[in-house]
């Protein structure tokens, strides 16, 4: 269906322009609040319609020209057509709206903290690979589909992604290797790479090819399950090179394999971690939940706190222990390996420890969930600092805490410029007894 003119009156949290006509609501990909556009509508459910912008009749002053040649097709950088200032405003408002929708609270969300870099900020990339005869395509699945958008370079990723794509093409065309997905992390001139193949095996000659352009390579391999975009940790095995890479993060060195979670934008994460350390303060007992490689645990301990950290990936816990030891902080941090929902309810604290307790949590996209939140509430920390990469799960978890806690502050951090993903930090404090 084609319609002539849409007046865009709002933006959805997904980054679409919203138009209304009678009871109908239209979500127009590529349109900006304040614009008049024409669009092609290609999906409908009841009174909701989705479509793509065709032409701009009246442009917004907030519009900029996307510099990526794949912008139209890829969909990963959903808001690259918003100027830099508007992207930050969009993230602040999206966070506010999501919290309002789920909790009915009007929160004064603080101004978004910008990323030091708007491009080339990502140190990780996930690439899908398809082969038809001699034609090797490497790139991303188009948003919401399994159609591959072939790329030579991703502008938001570390510029070494271009080298990796070229090397993978060279290797696949000369060996006929059947690689389906690669998860790569770039740390300076070093590369950490997990390749997923149908049989879960990988030829060591890939390592030789990669070593022609990267100083150090950590090559791992695992089995690809049909069309899955998830990293398969379960079957992953080390193939060749360095088992883990030593990576500089600010002033510290961390040990990283492709199985460990690392923040994708180190420069922004550095700012965020400093804010978290200030919010936690000194002389506290800190519960660091979903602690990954233990960077925050180490920073809290360094700032005169005692820390209990919980992380479920064994490899990450071992690296975290090493980090604590290297910084001579092993006596201040207790590391637990396991699921927070199971480990947390088993922890016991003295009355004095409970009085000094602060909880910091940074769960995966799906949020913390009821069991973990109940366990946190039972411990009655004076403060909960919640770092989130998903406003919807954040809002649901906050709703579950509101009987005992209130929001003190909330802020978005632009961890993922050009995309509609929103990183945020929320501080909740215990309600005074009435
Ligand atoms: C968003 S990352 C946060 C990592 C860390 N805070 C950082 O900044 O590097 C989430 C971490 O939680 C871990 N994780 C996921 N589900 C978990 C669970 N149920 N219990 C414990 N850890 C979990 C993941 O392995 C990952 O390391």
Short mmCIF file of C-alpha atoms and ligand atoms in Angstrom, two decimals:
data_model
loop_
_atom_site.label_atom_id
_atom_site.label_comp_id
_atom_site.label_asym_id
_atom_site.label_seq_id
_atom_site.Cartn_x
_atom_site.Cartn_y
_atom_site.Cartn_z
CA UNK A 1 0.00 0.00 0.00
CA UNK A 2 1.26 3.46 -0.83
CA UNK A 3 0.09 6.61 0.86
CA UNK A 4 0.91 10.11 -0.25
CA UNK A 5 1.66 12.09 2.83
CA UNK A 6 2.43 11.25 6.44
CA UNK A 7 2.91 13.90 9.09
CA UNK A 8 5.40 12.54 11.60
CA UNK A 9 4.37 13.52 15.12
CA UNK A 10 6.57 11.30 17.29
CA UNK A 11 9.36 8.69 17.30
CA UNK A 12 9.08 5.09 18.55
CA UNK A 13 11.79 3.63 20.80
CA UNK A 14 12.81 1.49 17.82
CA UNK A 15 13.68 4.71 15.95
CA UNK A 16 10.74 4.81 13.52
CA UNK A 17 8.79 8.01 12.84
CA UNK A 18 5.16 7.78 14.05
CA UNK A 19 2.15 9.16 12.16
CA UNK A 20 -1.52 8.88 13.14
CA UNK A 21 -4.67 9.03 11.08
CA UNK A 22 -8.02 8.43 12.78
CA UNK A 23 -7.38 5.29 14.87
CA UNK A 24 -4.52 4.09 12.69
CA UNK A 25 -0.88 4.32 13.80
CA UNK A 26 1.93 4.24 11.20
CA UNK A 27 5.57 3.40 12.00
CA UNK A 28 7.75 4.78 9.22
CA UNK A 29 11.34 3.58 9.02
CA UNK A 30 13.68 6.49 8.16
CA UNK A 31 11.25 9.31 9.07
CA UNK A 32 11.87 11.92 11.79
CA UNK A 33 9.48 13.74 14.12
CA UNK A 34 8.37 17.04 12.54
CA UNK A 35 8.75 15.79 8.94
CA UNK A 36 6.24 15.28 6.16
CA UNK A 37 7.10 12.18 4.12
CA UNK A 38 5.69 9.71 1.62
CA UNK A 39 6.07 6.03 2.46
CA UNK A 40 5.50 2.50 1.26
CA UNK A 41 3.45 0.52 3.79
CA UNK A 42 4.25 -3.17 3.70
CA UNK A 43 2.98 -4.66 6.97
CA UNK A 44 -0.25 -4.32 8.96
CA UNK A 45 -1.61 -5.74 12.20
CA UNK A 46 -5.06 -4.48 13.23
CA UNK A 47 -4.78 -0.67 13.27
CA UNK A 48 -0.95 -0.69 13.29
CA UNK A 49 1.00 -0.23 10.03
CA UNK A 50 4.72 -0.46 9.26
CA UNK A 51 6.46 1.01 6.23
CA UNK A 52 9.55 2.63 4.77
CA UNK A 53 10.13 6.25 3.83
CA UNK A 54 9.96 6.90 0.05
CA UNK A 55 10.57 10.65 -0.15
CA UNK A 56 10.89 13.61 2.21
CA UNK A 57 8.42 16.40 1.49
CA UNK A 58 9.42 18.58 4.46
CA UNK A 59 12.74 17.59 6.13
CA UNK A 60 13.57 18.05 9.81
CA UNK A 61 16.48 20.20 10.95
CA UNK A 62 17.48 17.12 12.96
CA UNK A 63 18.23 15.12 9.78
CA UNK A 64 21.72 14.35 8.53
CA UNK A 65 22.93 12.36 5.51
CA UNK A 66 23.97 8.82 6.53
CA UNK A 67 27.56 8.24 5.45
CA UNK A 68 27.31 4.46 5.26
CA UNK A 69 26.63 2.98 1.79
CA UNK A 70 24.73 0.06 3.41
CA UNK A 71 22.46 2.24 5.60
CA UNK A 72 19.28 1.63 3.56
CA UNK A 73 19.68 -2.16 3.43
CA UNK A 74 21.44 -3.17 6.63
CA UNK A 75 19.24 -1.63 9.34
CA UNK A 76 21.89 -2.04 12.07
CA UNK A 77 22.53 1.71 12.30
CA UNK A 78 18.85 2.51 12.58
CA UNK A 79 19.28 6.16 13.57
CA UNK A 80 22.27 7.23 11.45
CA UNK A 81 19.94 9.73 9.72
CA UNK A 82 19.54 11.66 13.01
CA UNK A 83 22.21 14.25 13.72
CA UNK A 84 24.54 13.54 16.63
CA UNK A 85 22.75 15.83 19.12
CA UNK A 86 19.36 14.33 18.24
CA UNK A 87 20.62 10.78 18.67
CA UNK A 88 21.42 11.61 22.31
CA UNK A 89 18.04 13.30 22.81
CA UNK A 90 16.32 10.29 21.22
CA UNK A 91 18.03 7.92 23.71
CA UNK A 92 17.11 10.06 26.71
CA UNK A 93 13.45 10.30 25.61
CA UNK A 94 13.21 6.61 24.65
CA UNK A 95 14.43 5.62 28.10
CA UNK A 96 11.96 7.99 29.75
CA UNK A 97 9.06 6.70 27.65
CA UNK A 98 9.85 3.05 28.23
CA UNK A 99 9.97 3.56 32.00
CA UNK A 100 6.69 5.50 31.86
CA UNK A 101 4.98 2.80 29.78
CA UNK A 102 5.96 -0.05 32.11
CA UNK A 103 5.95 1.61 35.56
CA UNK A 104 3.76 4.70 34.97
CA UNK A 105 6.52 6.81 36.57
CA UNK A 106 7.63 10.16 35.17
CA UNK A 107 11.40 10.03 35.60
CA UNK A 108 13.67 13.02 34.98
CA UNK A 109 16.23 11.22 32.83
CA UNK A 110 19.54 13.12 32.82
CA UNK A 111 21.27 14.22 29.60
CA UNK A 112 22.88 11.39 27.64
CA UNK A 113 26.65 11.01 28.06
CA UNK A 114 28.19 11.06 24.55
CA UNK A 115 30.62 8.49 23.20
CA UNK A 116 34.13 9.88 22.61
CA UNK A 117 33.86 8.38 19.10
CA UNK A 118 30.74 8.38 16.87
CA UNK A 119 32.34 5.96 14.36
CA UNK A 120 34.90 3.11 14.58
CA UNK A 121 34.01 2.73 18.25
CA UNK A 122 33.01 -0.99 18.30
CA UNK A 123 35.73 -3.46 19.13
CA UNK A 124 33.48 -6.44 18.31
CA UNK A 125 31.66 -7.58 15.18
CA UNK A 126 29.56 -10.59 14.24
CA UNK A 127 29.69 -11.47 10.53
CA UNK A 128 27.56 -13.98 8.61
CA UNK A 129 29.06 -15.73 5.57
CA UNK A 130 27.30 -17.19 2.52
CA UNK A 131 28.83 -18.83 -0.53
CA UNK A 132 27.32 -19.37 -3.94
CA UNK A 133 29.82 -20.96 -6.34
CA UNK A 134 32.68 -18.44 -6.45
CA UNK A 135 30.70 -15.62 -4.93
CA UNK A 136 31.55 -15.19 -1.23
CA UNK A 137 29.34 -12.79 0.67
CA UNK A 138 30.28 -11.56 4.13
CA UNK A 139 28.11 -9.21 6.15
CA UNK A 140 25.04 -8.85 8.36
CA UNK A 141 21.54 -10.23 8.28
CA UNK A 142 19.15 -7.46 7.25
CA UNK A 143 17.11 -6.40 10.30
CA UNK A 144 14.32 -8.94 10.98
CA UNK A 145 15.37 -11.38 8.20
CA UNK A 146 17.95 -13.91 7.08
CA UNK A 147 18.81 -11.91 3.94
CA UNK A 148 22.52 -11.22 3.96
CA UNK A 149 23.73 -7.68 3.29
CA UNK A 150 27.25 -8.08 1.94
CA UNK A 151 29.75 -5.47 3.20
CA UNK A 152 33.43 -4.57 2.80
CA UNK A 153 33.64 -2.35 5.86
CA UNK A 154 31.45 -1.47 8.86
CA UNK A 155 31.86 2.19 9.77
CA UNK A 156 30.94 1.85 13.44
CA UNK A 157 33.41 -0.98 13.98
CA UNK A 158 37.18 -0.79 14.57
CA UNK A 159 38.75 -0.20 11.15
CA UNK A 160 40.51 -3.59 11.26
CA UNK A 161 37.12 -5.15 10.37
CA UNK A 162 37.91 -4.26 6.75
CA UNK A 163 41.15 -6.26 6.88
CA UNK A 164 39.40 -9.23 8.48
CA UNK A 165 36.66 -9.32 5.81
CA UNK A 166 39.26 -9.24 3.02
CA UNK A 167 41.34 -12.00 4.69
CA UNK A 168 38.30 -14.22 5.24
CA UNK A 169 37.33 -13.88 1.55
CA UNK A 170 40.87 -14.76 0.49
CA UNK A 171 40.98 -17.79 2.82
CA UNK A 172 37.52 -19.13 1.88
CA UNK A 173 38.09 -18.76 -1.87
CA UNK A 174 41.44 -20.57 -1.72
CA UNK A 175 40.40 -23.39 0.67
CA UNK A 176 36.62 -23.72 0.12
CA UNK A 177 36.16 -23.62 3.92
CA UNK A 178 32.53 -23.71 5.12
CA UNK A 179 32.45 -20.96 7.75
CA UNK A 180 28.98 -19.67 8.62
CA UNK A 181 29.54 -17.05 11.34
CA UNK A 182 32.51 -15.28 12.89
CA UNK A 183 32.59 -13.38 16.17
CA UNK A 184 35.62 -11.08 16.14
CA UNK A 185 37.10 -8.65 18.67
CA UNK A 186 39.82 -6.19 17.73
CA UNK A 187 42.24 -4.96 20.37
CA UNK A 188 44.79 -2.69 18.69
CA UNK A 189 46.70 -4.93 16.27
CA UNK A 190 45.44 -8.10 17.97
CA UNK A 191 42.48 -10.25 16.96
CA UNK A 192 40.29 -12.57 19.00
CA UNK A 193 38.18 -14.76 16.71
CA UNK A 194 35.57 -17.50 17.13
CA UNK A 195 34.54 -19.14 13.85
CA UNK A 196 31.40 -21.26 13.66
CA UNK A 197 31.26 -24.06 11.11
CA UNK A 198 28.70 -26.80 10.39
CA UNK A 199 30.96 -29.56 11.75
CA UNK A 200 32.50 -27.44 14.52
CA UNK A 201 36.02 -27.83 13.08
CA UNK A 202 38.44 -25.21 11.75
CA UNK A 203 41.59 -25.54 9.66
CA UNK A 204 44.78 -24.08 11.23
CA UNK A 205 45.71 -22.44 7.94
CA UNK A 206 43.16 -19.73 8.76
CA UNK A 207 45.49 -18.75 11.60
CA UNK A 208 48.42 -18.41 9.16
CA UNK A 209 46.35 -16.15 6.90
CA UNK A 210 45.25 -13.94 9.82
CA UNK A 211 48.81 -13.70 11.18
CA UNK A 212 49.91 -11.98 7.95
CA UNK A 213 48.02 -8.86 9.13
CA UNK A 214 47.50 -9.17 12.91
CA UNK A 215 50.27 -9.29 15.55
CA UNK A 216 48.55 -11.76 17.85
CA UNK A 217 45.58 -13.99 17.03
CA UNK A 218 43.43 -16.05 19.39
CA UNK A 219 41.55 -18.51 17.15
CA UNK A 220 38.65 -20.55 18.51
CA UNK A 221 36.02 -22.67 16.79
CA UNK A 222 32.53 -24.03 17.53
CA UNK A 223 29.55 -25.64 15.84
CA UNK A 224 26.98 -23.55 13.96
CA UNK A 225 23.33 -24.37 14.60
CA UNK A 226 21.03 -23.52 11.67
CA UNK A 227 20.56 -19.76 11.23
CA UNK A 228 21.36 -19.10 14.90
CA UNK A 229 22.84 -15.66 15.49
CA UNK A 230 23.91 -16.64 19.01
CA UNK A 231 27.48 -17.32 19.94
CA UNK A 232 27.79 -21.05 20.69
CA UNK A 233 29.92 -21.19 23.86
CA UNK A 234 29.04 -24.79 24.64
CA UNK A 235 31.11 -26.54 21.96
CA UNK A 236 33.79 -23.86 21.64
CA UNK A 237 37.38 -25.06 21.54
CA UNK A 238 40.72 -23.35 21.18
CA UNK A 239 42.35 -23.90 17.73
CA UNK A 240 45.60 -21.97 17.45
CA UNK A 241 47.62 -18.91 18.48
CA UNK A 242 47.18 -17.29 21.90
CA UNK A 243 44.58 -19.00 24.08
CA UNK A 244 43.72 -15.59 25.52
CA UNK A 245 44.82 -12.08 24.65
CA UNK A 246 46.16 -9.56 27.13
CA UNK A 247 44.13 -6.43 26.52
CA UNK A 248 44.72 -2.92 27.84
CA UNK A 249 41.63 -1.33 29.34
CA UNK A 250 42.46 2.16 30.60
CA UNK A 251 45.34 1.48 32.99
CA UNK A 252 44.66 -2.19 33.59
CA UNK A 253 45.40 -5.37 31.65
CA UNK A 254 42.66 -7.96 31.21
CA UNK A 255 42.88 -11.47 29.83
CA UNK A 256 40.25 -12.07 27.12
CA UNK A 257 39.10 -15.08 25.05
CA UNK A 258 36.28 -14.97 22.46
CA UNK A 259 34.01 -16.56 25.09
CA UNK A 260 34.24 -13.63 27.50
CA UNK A 261 31.91 -10.66 27.48
CA UNK A 262 33.67 -7.35 26.80
CA UNK A 263 32.00 -3.94 26.58
CA UNK A 264 31.91 -3.06 22.87
CA UNK A 265 32.91 0.60 23.25
CA UNK A 266 35.95 0.79 25.58
CA UNK A 267 36.18 4.60 25.56
CA UNK A 268 32.58 5.04 26.68
CA UNK A 269 32.75 2.07 29.10
CA UNK A 270 35.69 3.77 30.77
CA UNK A 271 33.60 6.89 31.47
CA UNK A 272 30.70 4.75 32.66
CA UNK A 273 32.84 2.65 35.02
CA UNK A 274 34.30 5.82 36.59
CA UNK A 275 30.76 7.10 37.28
CA UNK A 276 29.80 3.72 38.81
CA UNK A 277 32.85 3.70 41.09
CA UNK A 278 31.94 7.22 42.32
CA UNK A 279 28.31 6.19 42.90
CA UNK A 280 29.35 3.11 44.88
CA UNK A 281 31.71 5.12 47.10
CA UNK A 282 34.18 3.79 49.68
CA UNK A 283 34.15 1.47 52.70
CA UNK A 284 31.19 -0.55 51.46
CA UNK A 285 30.43 -4.20 50.91
CA UNK A 286 29.66 -4.37 47.20
CA UNK A 287 27.77 -7.14 45.46
CA UNK A 288 28.91 -7.09 41.83
CA UNK A 289 26.35 -9.19 39.93
CA UNK A 290 26.98 -10.45 36.35
CA UNK A 291 30.57 -9.34 36.83
CA UNK A 292 32.14 -10.68 33.59
CA UNK A 293 35.93 -10.32 33.56
CA UNK A 294 35.84 -8.64 36.96
CA UNK A 295 36.82 -5.10 35.90
CA UNK A 296 34.24 -3.38 38.10
CA UNK A 297 34.97 -5.73 41.02
CA UNK A 298 38.63 -4.78 40.76
CA UNK A 299 37.82 -1.04 40.56
CA UNK A 300 35.49 -1.24 43.60
CA UNK A 301 38.14 -3.12 45.60
CA UNK A 302 40.79 -0.59 44.59
CA UNK A 303 38.52 2.11 46.03
CA UNK A 304 38.56 0.58 49.54
CA UNK A 305 35.54 -1.68 49.26
CA UNK A 306 35.04 -5.40 49.92
CA UNK A 307 33.45 -7.13 46.94
CA UNK A 308 31.45 -10.32 46.26
CA UNK A 309 31.22 -10.90 42.53
CA UNK A 310 29.03 -13.43 40.71
CA UNK A 311 29.51 -14.49 37.08
CA UNK A 312 28.38 -17.67 35.33
CA UNK A 313 31.16 -18.16 32.73
CA UNK A 314 33.98 -20.08 34.35
CA UNK A 315 36.59 -18.71 31.97
CA UNK A 316 35.64 -15.11 32.87
CA UNK A 317 35.78 -15.89 36.60
CA UNK A 318 39.30 -17.31 36.24
CA UNK A 319 40.39 -14.14 34.36
CA UNK A 320 38.74 -12.01 37.06
CA UNK A 321 40.69 -13.84 39.78
CA UNK A 322 43.90 -13.24 37.84
CA UNK A 323 43.07 -9.54 37.49
CA UNK A 324 42.46 -9.24 41.25
CA UNK A 325 45.75 -11.01 42.00
CA UNK A 326 47.78 -8.91 39.56
CA UNK A 327 46.48 -5.80 41.33
CA UNK A 328 47.10 -7.31 44.77
CA UNK A 329 43.40 -7.09 45.60
CA UNK A 330 42.64 -10.80 45.98
CA UNK A 331 41.94 -10.40 49.71
CA UNK A 332 39.20 -7.89 49.02
CA UNK A 333 37.23 -9.82 46.38
CA UNK A 334 35.36 -13.12 46.64
CA UNK A 335 34.53 -14.62 43.25
CA UNK A 336 31.54 -16.93 42.81
CA UNK A 337 31.01 -18.82 39.57
CA UNK A 338 27.35 -19.57 38.84
CA UNK A 339 23.90 -18.26 38.05
CA UNK A 340 23.08 -15.16 40.14
CA UNK A 341 19.54 -16.47 40.73
CA UNK A 342 21.00 -19.59 42.38
CA UNK A 343 24.16 -18.27 44.08
CA UNK A 344 22.80 -15.00 45.48
CA UNK A 345 20.13 -16.52 47.80
CA UNK A 346 22.83 -18.72 49.39
CA UNK A 347 25.10 -15.82 50.42
CA UNK A 348 25.09 -14.77 54.06
CA UNK A 349 26.15 -11.41 55.48
CA UNK A 350 26.56 -10.18 59.04
CA UNK A 351 24.35 -7.31 60.27
CA UNK A 352 27.28 -4.88 59.92
CA UNK A 353 27.96 -6.03 56.36
CA UNK A 354 24.27 -5.69 55.47
CA UNK A 355 24.25 -2.12 56.77
CA UNK A 356 27.10 -1.27 54.39
CA UNK A 357 25.78 -3.21 51.43
CA UNK A 358 25.53 -1.72 47.91
CA UNK A 359 24.44 -3.79 44.90
CA UNK A 360 25.76 -3.19 41.41
CA UNK A 361 24.22 -5.26 38.62
CA UNK A 362 24.84 -5.39 34.87
CA UNK A 363 22.69 -8.25 33.56
CA UNK A 364 22.40 -9.49 29.95
CA UNK A 365 19.63 -8.16 27.63
CA UNK A 366 16.85 -10.18 29.25
CA UNK A 367 17.40 -8.45 32.60
CA UNK A 368 17.82 -9.88 36.10
CA UNK A 369 14.42 -11.53 36.59
CA UNK A 370 12.28 -12.21 39.64
CA UNK A 371 14.46 -14.66 41.60
CA UNK A 372 17.57 -12.46 41.56
CA UNK A 373 15.55 -9.33 42.33
CA UNK A 374 13.83 -11.05 45.28
CA UNK A 375 17.23 -12.13 46.61
CA UNK A 376 18.50 -8.54 46.30
CA UNK A 377 15.46 -7.18 48.12
CA UNK A 378 15.88 -9.71 50.94
CA UNK A 379 19.38 -8.33 51.56
CA UNK A 380 17.96 -4.77 51.81
CA UNK A 381 20.96 -2.88 50.35
CA UNK A 382 20.78 0.89 50.86
CA UNK A 383 21.54 1.44 47.16
CA UNK A 384 21.10 -0.53 43.93
CA UNK A 385 23.05 0.62 40.87
CA UNK A 386 21.60 -0.94 37.74
CA UNK A 387 23.54 -0.84 34.44
CA UNK A 388 21.38 -1.96 31.52
CA UNK A 389 21.61 -2.40 27.74
CA UNK A 390 17.86 -2.89 27.33
CA UNK A 391 15.33 -0.28 28.57
CA UNK A 392 12.40 -2.74 28.37
CA UNK A 393 13.91 -5.37 30.69
CA UNK A 394 15.26 -2.56 32.89
CA UNK A 395 11.76 -1.08 33.23
CA UNK A 396 10.25 -4.47 34.14
CA UNK A 397 12.95 -5.13 36.75
CA UNK A 398 12.51 -1.63 38.22
CA UNK A 399 8.75 -2.24 38.44
CA UNK A 400 9.53 -5.32 40.59
CA UNK A 401 11.73 -3.26 42.91
CA UNK A 402 9.37 -0.32 43.41
CA UNK A 403 7.67 -1.71 46.53
CA UNK A 404 10.95 -1.27 48.44
CA UNK A 405 13.07 1.10 46.28
CA UNK A 406 12.70 4.42 44.50
CA UNK A 407 14.57 5.86 41.55
CA UNK A 408 17.18 8.42 42.57
CA UNK A 409 18.69 9.05 39.13
CA UNK A 410 18.70 7.66 35.62
CA UNK A 411 20.89 8.42 32.63
CA UNK A 412 21.57 7.03 29.15
CA UNK A 413 25.16 6.54 27.97
CA UNK A 414 25.77 6.53 24.22
CA UNK A 415 27.59 3.20 24.12
CA UNK A 416 26.26 2.43 20.60
CA UNK A 417 26.18 5.62 18.43
CA UNK A 418 24.18 5.39 15.14
CA UNK A 419 22.07 2.52 16.53
CA UNK A 420 18.88 2.59 18.57
CA UNK A 421 20.45 0.48 21.37
CA UNK A 422 20.45 2.22 24.73
CA UNK A 423 22.88 1.69 27.59
CA UNK A 424 21.85 3.26 30.88
CA UNK A 425 22.65 3.63 34.54
CA UNK A 426 19.94 3.84 37.21
CA UNK A 427 20.44 4.46 40.90
CA UNK A 428 17.72 3.17 43.23
CA UNK A 429 17.64 3.89 46.96
CA UNK A 430 15.78 2.08 49.72
CA UNK A 431 12.48 3.71 50.66
CA UNK A 432 12.32 5.02 54.21
CA UNK A 433 9.86 3.09 56.38
CA UNK A 434 6.63 5.13 56.73
C1 LIG B 1 26.36 -7.33 30.24
S1 LIG B 1 27.62 -8.45 30.72
C2 LIG B 1 28.34 -7.56 32.05
C3 LIG B 1 29.78 -7.83 32.32
C4 LIG B 1 30.52 -6.87 33.22
N1 LIG B 1 29.70 -6.16 34.15
C5 LIG B 1 31.33 -5.88 32.39
O1 LIG B 1 31.06 -4.68 32.44
O2 LIG B 1 32.23 -6.32 31.66
C6 LIG B 1 26.69 -9.67 31.50
C7 LIG B 1 27.51 -10.79 32.11
O3 LIG B 1 26.60 -11.63 32.84
C8 LIG B 1 26.94 -12.99 32.65
N2 LIG B 1 25.69 -13.71 32.92
C9 LIG B 1 24.62 -13.86 32.11
N3 LIG B 1 23.62 -14.48 32.76
C10 LIG B 1 24.07 -14.73 34.02
C11 LIG B 1 23.49 -15.32 35.18
N4 LIG B 1 22.26 -15.79 35.15
N5 LIG B 1 24.23 -15.39 36.30
C12 LIG B 1 25.51 -14.92 36.33
N6 LIG B 1 26.11 -14.33 35.26
C13 LIG B 1 25.40 -14.23 34.12
C14 LIG B 1 27.49 -13.04 31.23
O4 LIG B 1 28.34 -14.14 31.07
C15 LIG B 1 28.22 -11.70 31.12
O5 LIG B 1 29.57 -11.84 31.51
#
